[in-house]
Every structure is written in C-alpha cells, then in structure tokens.
XYZ file of C-alpha atoms in Angstrom:
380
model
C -31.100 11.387 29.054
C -30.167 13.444 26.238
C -29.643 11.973 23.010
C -25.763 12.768 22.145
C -25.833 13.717 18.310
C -22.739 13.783 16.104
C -21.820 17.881 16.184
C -18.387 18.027 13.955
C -16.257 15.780 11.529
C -13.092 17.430 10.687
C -11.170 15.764 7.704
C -7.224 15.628 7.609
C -5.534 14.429 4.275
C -2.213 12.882 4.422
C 0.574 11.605 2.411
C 2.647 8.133 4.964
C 6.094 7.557 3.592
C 6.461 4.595 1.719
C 8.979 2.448 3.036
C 8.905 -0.790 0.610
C 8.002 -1.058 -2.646
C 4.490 -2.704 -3.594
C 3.108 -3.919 -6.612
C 0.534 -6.336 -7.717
C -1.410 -7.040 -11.133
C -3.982 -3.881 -10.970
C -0.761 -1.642 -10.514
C 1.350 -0.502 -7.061
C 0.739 0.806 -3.244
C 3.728 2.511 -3.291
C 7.482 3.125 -4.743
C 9.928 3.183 -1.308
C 10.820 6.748 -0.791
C 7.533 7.686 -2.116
C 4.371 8.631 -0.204
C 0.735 6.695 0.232
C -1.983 8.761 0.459
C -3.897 8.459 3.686
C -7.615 10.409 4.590
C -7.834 10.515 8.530
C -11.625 11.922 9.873
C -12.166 13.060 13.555
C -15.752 13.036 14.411
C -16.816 14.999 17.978
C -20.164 14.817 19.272
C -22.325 17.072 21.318
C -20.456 15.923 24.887
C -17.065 16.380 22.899
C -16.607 13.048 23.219
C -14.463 12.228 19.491
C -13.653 9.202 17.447
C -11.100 8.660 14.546
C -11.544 6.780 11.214
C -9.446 6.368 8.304
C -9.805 6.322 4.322
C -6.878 4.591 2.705
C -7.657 5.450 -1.429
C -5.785 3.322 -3.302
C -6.265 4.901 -7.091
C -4.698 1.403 -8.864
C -7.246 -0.539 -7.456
C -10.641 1.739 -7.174
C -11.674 4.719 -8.252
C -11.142 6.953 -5.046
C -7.753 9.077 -4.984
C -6.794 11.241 -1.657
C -8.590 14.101 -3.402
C -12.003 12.672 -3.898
C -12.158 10.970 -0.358
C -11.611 14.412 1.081
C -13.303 16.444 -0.885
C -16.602 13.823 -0.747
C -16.303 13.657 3.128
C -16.320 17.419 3.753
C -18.541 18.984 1.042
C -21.033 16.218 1.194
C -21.127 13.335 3.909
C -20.272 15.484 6.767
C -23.021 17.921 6.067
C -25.002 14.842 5.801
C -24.601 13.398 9.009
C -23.858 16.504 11.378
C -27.032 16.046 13.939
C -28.038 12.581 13.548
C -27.973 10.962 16.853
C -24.792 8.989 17.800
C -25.998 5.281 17.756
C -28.096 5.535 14.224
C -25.376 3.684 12.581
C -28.281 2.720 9.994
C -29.450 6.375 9.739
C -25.635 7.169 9.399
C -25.549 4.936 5.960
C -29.069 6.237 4.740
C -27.796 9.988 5.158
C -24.123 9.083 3.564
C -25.905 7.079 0.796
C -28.320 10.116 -0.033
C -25.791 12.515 -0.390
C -23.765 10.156 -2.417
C -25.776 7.514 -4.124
C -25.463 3.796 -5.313
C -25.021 3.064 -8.545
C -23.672 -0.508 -9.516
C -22.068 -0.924 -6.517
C -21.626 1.655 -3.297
C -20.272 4.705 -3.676
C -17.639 6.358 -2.874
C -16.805 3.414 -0.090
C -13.263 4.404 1.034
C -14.453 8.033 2.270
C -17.817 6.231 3.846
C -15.628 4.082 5.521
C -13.782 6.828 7.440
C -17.239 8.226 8.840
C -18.164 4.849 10.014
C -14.724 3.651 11.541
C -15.032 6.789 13.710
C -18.431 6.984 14.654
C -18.242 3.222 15.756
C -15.098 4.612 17.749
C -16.619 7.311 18.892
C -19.810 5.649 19.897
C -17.602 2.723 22.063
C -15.789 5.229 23.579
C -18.812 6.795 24.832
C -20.131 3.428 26.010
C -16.382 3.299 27.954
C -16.644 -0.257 25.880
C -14.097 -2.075 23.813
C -14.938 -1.767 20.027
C -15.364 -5.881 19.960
C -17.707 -5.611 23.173
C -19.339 -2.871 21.784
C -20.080 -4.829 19.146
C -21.200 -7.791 20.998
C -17.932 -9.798 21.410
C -15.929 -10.556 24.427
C -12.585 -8.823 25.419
C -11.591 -12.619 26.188
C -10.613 -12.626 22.540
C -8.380 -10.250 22.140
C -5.389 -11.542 19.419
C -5.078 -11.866 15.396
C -2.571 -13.476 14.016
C -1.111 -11.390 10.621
C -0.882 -12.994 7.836
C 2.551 -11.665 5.672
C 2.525 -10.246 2.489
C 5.192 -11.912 -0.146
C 6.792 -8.823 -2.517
C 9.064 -11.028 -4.259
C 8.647 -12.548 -7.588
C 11.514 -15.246 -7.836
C 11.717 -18.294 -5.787
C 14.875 -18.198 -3.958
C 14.024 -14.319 -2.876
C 10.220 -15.619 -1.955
C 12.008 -18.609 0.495
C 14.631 -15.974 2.004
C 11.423 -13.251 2.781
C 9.811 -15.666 4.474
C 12.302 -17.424 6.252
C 13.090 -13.418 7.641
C 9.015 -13.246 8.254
C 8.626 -16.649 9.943
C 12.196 -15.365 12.708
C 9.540 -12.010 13.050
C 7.451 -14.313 14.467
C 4.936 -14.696 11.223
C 3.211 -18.256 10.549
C 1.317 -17.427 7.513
C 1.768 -16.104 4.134
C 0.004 -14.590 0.892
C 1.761 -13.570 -2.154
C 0.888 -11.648 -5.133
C 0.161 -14.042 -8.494
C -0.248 -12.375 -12.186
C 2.289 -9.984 -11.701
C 5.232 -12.142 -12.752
C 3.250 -14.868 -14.271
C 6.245 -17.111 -15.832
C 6.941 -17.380 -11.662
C 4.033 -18.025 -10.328
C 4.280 -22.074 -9.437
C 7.798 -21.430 -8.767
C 7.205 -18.423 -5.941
C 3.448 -20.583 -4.615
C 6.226 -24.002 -4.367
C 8.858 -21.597 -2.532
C 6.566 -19.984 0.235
C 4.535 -23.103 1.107
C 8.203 -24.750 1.802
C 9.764 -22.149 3.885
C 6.313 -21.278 5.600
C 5.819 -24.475 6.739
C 3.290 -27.059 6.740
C 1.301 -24.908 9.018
C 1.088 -21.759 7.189
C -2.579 -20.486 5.272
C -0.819 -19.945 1.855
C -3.016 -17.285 0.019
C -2.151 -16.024 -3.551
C -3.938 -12.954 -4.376
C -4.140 -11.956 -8.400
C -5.536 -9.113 -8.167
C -8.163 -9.313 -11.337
C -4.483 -10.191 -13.391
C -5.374 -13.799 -15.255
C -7.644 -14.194 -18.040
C -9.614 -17.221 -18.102
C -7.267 -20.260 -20.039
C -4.289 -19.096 -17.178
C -6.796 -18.900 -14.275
C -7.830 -22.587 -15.239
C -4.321 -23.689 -15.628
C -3.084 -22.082 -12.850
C -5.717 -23.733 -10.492
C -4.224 -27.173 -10.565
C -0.794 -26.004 -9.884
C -1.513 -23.560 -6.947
C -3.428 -26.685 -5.733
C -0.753 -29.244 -5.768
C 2.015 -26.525 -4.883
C -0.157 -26.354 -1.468
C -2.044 -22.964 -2.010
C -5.003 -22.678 0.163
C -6.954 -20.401 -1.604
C -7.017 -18.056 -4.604
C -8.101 -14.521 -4.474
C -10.017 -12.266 -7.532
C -7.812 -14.272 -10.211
C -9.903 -12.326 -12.965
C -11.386 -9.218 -13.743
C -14.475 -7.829 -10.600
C -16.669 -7.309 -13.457
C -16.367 -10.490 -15.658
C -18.783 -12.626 -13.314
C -19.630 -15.021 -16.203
C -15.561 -16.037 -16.380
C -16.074 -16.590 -12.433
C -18.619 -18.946 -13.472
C -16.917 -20.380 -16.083
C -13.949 -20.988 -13.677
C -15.545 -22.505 -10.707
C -16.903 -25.274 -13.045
C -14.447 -27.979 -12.233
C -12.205 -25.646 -9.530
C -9.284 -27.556 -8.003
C -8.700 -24.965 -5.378
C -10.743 -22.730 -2.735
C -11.705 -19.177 -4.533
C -11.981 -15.850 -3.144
C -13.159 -12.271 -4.521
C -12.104 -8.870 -3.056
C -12.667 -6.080 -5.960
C -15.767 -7.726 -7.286
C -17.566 -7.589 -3.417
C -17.686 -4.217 -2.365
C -21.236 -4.082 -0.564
C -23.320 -6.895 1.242
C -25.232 -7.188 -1.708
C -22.401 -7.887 -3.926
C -21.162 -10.607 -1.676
C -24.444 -12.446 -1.265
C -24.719 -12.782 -5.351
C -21.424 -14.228 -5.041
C -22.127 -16.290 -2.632
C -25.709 -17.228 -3.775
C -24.410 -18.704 -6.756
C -21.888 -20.753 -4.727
C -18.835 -19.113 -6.577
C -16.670 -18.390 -3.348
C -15.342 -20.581 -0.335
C -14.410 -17.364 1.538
C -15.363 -13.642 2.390
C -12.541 -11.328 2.100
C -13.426 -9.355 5.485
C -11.692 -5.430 4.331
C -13.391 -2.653 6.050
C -11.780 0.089 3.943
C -13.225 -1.329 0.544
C -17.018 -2.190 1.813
C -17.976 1.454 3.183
C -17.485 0.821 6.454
C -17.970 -1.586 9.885
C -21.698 -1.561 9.407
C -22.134 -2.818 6.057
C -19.147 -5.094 6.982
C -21.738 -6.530 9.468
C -23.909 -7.388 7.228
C -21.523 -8.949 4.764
C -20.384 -11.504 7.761
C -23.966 -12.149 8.444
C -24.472 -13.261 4.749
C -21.160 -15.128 5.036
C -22.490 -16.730 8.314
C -25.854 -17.337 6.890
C -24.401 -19.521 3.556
C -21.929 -21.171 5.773
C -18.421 -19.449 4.542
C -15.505 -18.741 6.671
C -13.980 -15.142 6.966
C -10.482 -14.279 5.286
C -9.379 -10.471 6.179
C -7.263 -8.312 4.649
C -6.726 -4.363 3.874
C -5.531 -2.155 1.553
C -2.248 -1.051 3.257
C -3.857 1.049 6.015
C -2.214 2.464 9.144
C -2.752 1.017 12.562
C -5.800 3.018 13.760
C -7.598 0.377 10.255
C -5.865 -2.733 11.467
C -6.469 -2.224 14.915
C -10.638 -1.972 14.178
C -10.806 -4.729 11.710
C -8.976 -7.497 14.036
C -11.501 -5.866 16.537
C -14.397 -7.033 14.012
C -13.324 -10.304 13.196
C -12.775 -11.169 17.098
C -16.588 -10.371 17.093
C -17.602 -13.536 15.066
C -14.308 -15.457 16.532
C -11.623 -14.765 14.003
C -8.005 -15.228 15.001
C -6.359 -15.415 11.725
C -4.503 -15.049 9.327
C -5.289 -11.045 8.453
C -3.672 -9.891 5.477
C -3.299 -6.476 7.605
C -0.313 -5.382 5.993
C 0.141 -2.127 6.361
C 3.350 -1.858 8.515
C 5.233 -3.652 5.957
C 5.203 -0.416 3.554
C 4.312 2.884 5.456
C 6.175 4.309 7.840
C 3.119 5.121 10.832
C 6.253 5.519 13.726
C 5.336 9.145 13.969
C 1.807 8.532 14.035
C 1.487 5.898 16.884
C 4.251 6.207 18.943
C 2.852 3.413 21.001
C 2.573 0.531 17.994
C 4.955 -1.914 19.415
C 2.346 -2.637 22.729
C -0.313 -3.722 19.814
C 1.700 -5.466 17.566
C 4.441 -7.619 17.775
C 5.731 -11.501 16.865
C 3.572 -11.358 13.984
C 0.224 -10.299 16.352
C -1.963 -7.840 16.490
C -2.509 -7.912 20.483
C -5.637 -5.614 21.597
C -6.345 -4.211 25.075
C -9.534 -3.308 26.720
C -9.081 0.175 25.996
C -12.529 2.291 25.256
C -13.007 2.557 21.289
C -10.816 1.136 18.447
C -7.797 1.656 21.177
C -5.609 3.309 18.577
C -5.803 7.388 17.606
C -3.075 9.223 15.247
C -0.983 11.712 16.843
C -2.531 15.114 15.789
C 0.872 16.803 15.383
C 1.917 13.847 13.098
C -0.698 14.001 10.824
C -0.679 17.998 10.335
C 3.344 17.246 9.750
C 2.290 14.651 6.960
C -0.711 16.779 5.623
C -1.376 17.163 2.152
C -4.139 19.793 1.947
C-alpha cells in the first residue's frame, strides 16, 4: 500500500465577532462588538483526503498574536512537514520543533497546535474512524458536560448568571478570581449557592495574586466551597508555588506555567498540583497532550479541561480527547459564550446543547468550518 504523505497545508487567518465581553487578571478575550482573532489550517494529503485544525492566539495571555501563528505556520512549519508520511505524528513534532525550536518551554504552541489538530483529523478521517477511536477510545463515550464560565464580578450578578446558566441546562461553574479582588469570597459564596451542591466550582486567577493574597485567599475559597484553584500566581514564580502549597487548604491547579509534558511532570513531580488542566490549544497540540495525560495518569492526578475561547471545530477535538482516558466533565470549553461561530458551523446545535457537548461517530474531529465563512471573516 502506498504510504499517504501530507501534500498541502493551507493557512486561513480570521477575526470571530465577539459577542460578550471577557476579562480576567492577565488582561481580556474580547470587548463585545469587537473581534477574536482565530488561525484555521487545512491540511490535504496525497489521496486529497483533508483535515482542519485551529490556532486560537490569545496575545494577553501568551506570546502568539494572529500574525505570528500565521506567519510561523506558512513560512516555516508547513514547509517542514509537507512529505512526511500521514501517521508520523512523532516525526510531525520533530520536523515542527526543528523549524521552530524549544527554548524554556515549546515554541510557538498555538500555531503547532493547528498542524496537529488537523493532521489527527485528517489521519481519522482516513481511517473512516472517530477521533476518540482513533485514538484508542470507544464511541460508547460520546458526551462532556461544559463547565460555565462566570463574567461577573459582584455577587448578586454572579447568582443571577448562573441561575440563567443552570435553566441552559449547565451544572457546573468556574469564575475568574484576581480581577476584582475586594469580591472575590463574595462572587466564590454566590456561585457555589446558586450552582448547587452538585456543581465543580473552579476559580481561575489567571497568574493575578501575589503570594500573602494567594495564602489568604486559600482558606476562604475553601470554606466558600471552591473545588479547586487555578494558576493563582505568576507561571514563572515556581518557588511562590512552593511556598504556597506548604500548608494548602484547597486543591491547586496550573495552566500558563504547563505548556509542554515536561513542564507538567516538574509540576507534578514535586507534588505541587491536584489536577492537569487538559487545553490542547496551549500545549502544541493532541500529541504532546498525550503525553501530558500519561504523566497525569502515571502520578495519579485527575484531568480538568479547559480552552482558550476556541470555536467548535477546538471543543469538539478536546471533549474527543478526554473521552479517550474517560472524561465526562466539567470542560471549561467556553468558547460559545463570546464568539459568534453561527456562520461557521451552521450545524452547532446537533453537538451542543443543555450544557453538552454531544459527539457522533462521524469520521475525524466531526466538526469543519464553512469555507465561505471563514474567507468572509478573513483577516489576511
């Protein structure tokens, strides 16, 4: 049989309108009436068999903007990778990380992670496979329950977003702490109420404490009923994560500071976490992802997943990951709460509804962008 070998990766920059507004400690994802940037890749192989990935740069939390992600992808990683055979999703990651090298961390992770996402499409749909199957799951497991993201900053508007999120058919909740510190207790007190004694209650902080708040603020997340508490200090300050855990009253999480496998495994070597933040988008890709979940497996943690307000094509393949190793939920996979995608996927509402991300059997990821919409929404 011959081998099928990846022949073109076309890149298409966009710019979603924003339909919320956004913000957390390290800055915003978007002013409504604005625009998010977006970096969709379509790879096609030598049958013309194609697969679609997504970029979503986020320039307030990492260095990537829409201009880097798609200038990086064309002039470097797709040259790169043109040729290698389908399947070498390790060669795939030893060509990308050649052309654009390590240095304390991986590089350039949000445009990597476009390549991957749609080679691991692409490379499922040629297998006629499910991503999750493809993978080595089971199509038995097939739903994620969302977990929604809290913009308020008061109390009473916190208990009246929920109460709207919980009639959408949401059970569980994160909110973002440090960006209205004076309300933090307040805001934790009012969504574990209205949520419900069932909810996962997740504050995120977004690197936004310093130390003497993050210690203080541990106790009262704790008895407000916070389950866990995500990157409460600066990603490269591990000696105040240290400092912090001595003592901790409450479950702790890192997201910026754990951007490849190797990150998370010094994290979790020194037993400074109690989860892995699953994102797909900020670790370069489903591969490496992989490997992150097998060091989480490995030292015994449980998997938290979130994104970084990607479109449905990103949600749809990381609840398609996490259904690998048996997640169900909660997935901070909020992306639908602040872009408007309608255009893109006219089809959303058969995936994702009651608070749900509800997969099929279809071949691939089981989600592609409408090719008309994303020329209308191009940006270059």
């Amino acid at each position: 049989m011959k081998t099928r070998t990846i022949e073109r990766v076309d890149v298409f920059p966009t710019r979603l309108p924003v339909v919320k507004t956004f913000e957390f400690a390290s800055g915003s994802a978007g002013t409504a009436g604005g625009t998010a940037p977006h970096v969709f890749v379509r790879v096609t192989d030598s049958e013309g068999e194609i697969g679609w990935g997504e970029g979503r740069p986020h320039a307030a939390w990492s260095y990537e903007t829409l201009e880097s992600v798609t200038t990086t992808i064309r002039g470097y990683l797709a040259p790169a990778v043109v040729g290698l055979p389908l399947t070498d999703r390790w060669g795939l990651h030893r060509r990308m990380q050649q052309a654009i090298g390590r240095g304390p961390s991986t590089g350039q992770p949000v445009a990597k992670a476009a390549v991957d996402m749609a080679v691991h499409d692409l490379c499922a749909r040629a297998c006629e496979m499910s991503l999750r199957s493809y993978l080595g799951g089971s199509d038995d497991r097939h739903s994620v329950a969302l977990s929604y993201t809290v913009t308020a900053h008061d109390a009473e508007a916190a208990a009246h977003e929920v109460g709207e999120a919980r009639s959408a058919g949401y059970r569980h909740f994160n909110f973002k702490a440090a960006v209205a510190p004076a309300t933090d207790i307040a805001v934790a007190c009012a969504v574990r109420a209205a949520g419900g004694a069932d909810a996962f209650v997740w504050a995120d902080a977004n690197q936004g404490f310093q130390l003497p708040e993050a210690r203080r603020i541990l106790g009262e997340f704790a008895r407000a009923g916070v389950d866990v508490l995500e990157q409460p200090m600066s990603a490269d300050r591990l000696h105040l994560l240290r400092q912090l855990r001595q003592g901790a009253s409450l479950p702790l999480a890192v997201d910026e500071a754990s951007v490849g496998p190797a990150d998370f495994f010094a994290y979790a070597a020194e037993g400074l976490v109690d989860y892995l933040v699953v994102k797909v988008t900020r670790s370069g890709g489903i591969w490496p992802t992989l490997q992150q979940i097998a060091t989480a497996e490995a030292a015994g943690l449980p998997l938290l997943v979130s994104g970084l307000t990607d479109s449905l094509l990103t949600k749809a393949a990381v609840c398609q990951v996490a259904l690998v190793f048996g997640f169900e939920g909660p997935a901070a996979l909020n992306g639908s709460q602040f872009i408007d995608e309608s255009a893109l996927y006219p089809d959303k509402a058969r995936l994702e509804f009651d608070g749900v991300v509800h997969l099929g059997s279809a071949a691939g990821i089981g989600v592609a962008p409408d090719l008309a919409a994303l020329r209308e929404f191009g940006a270059g």
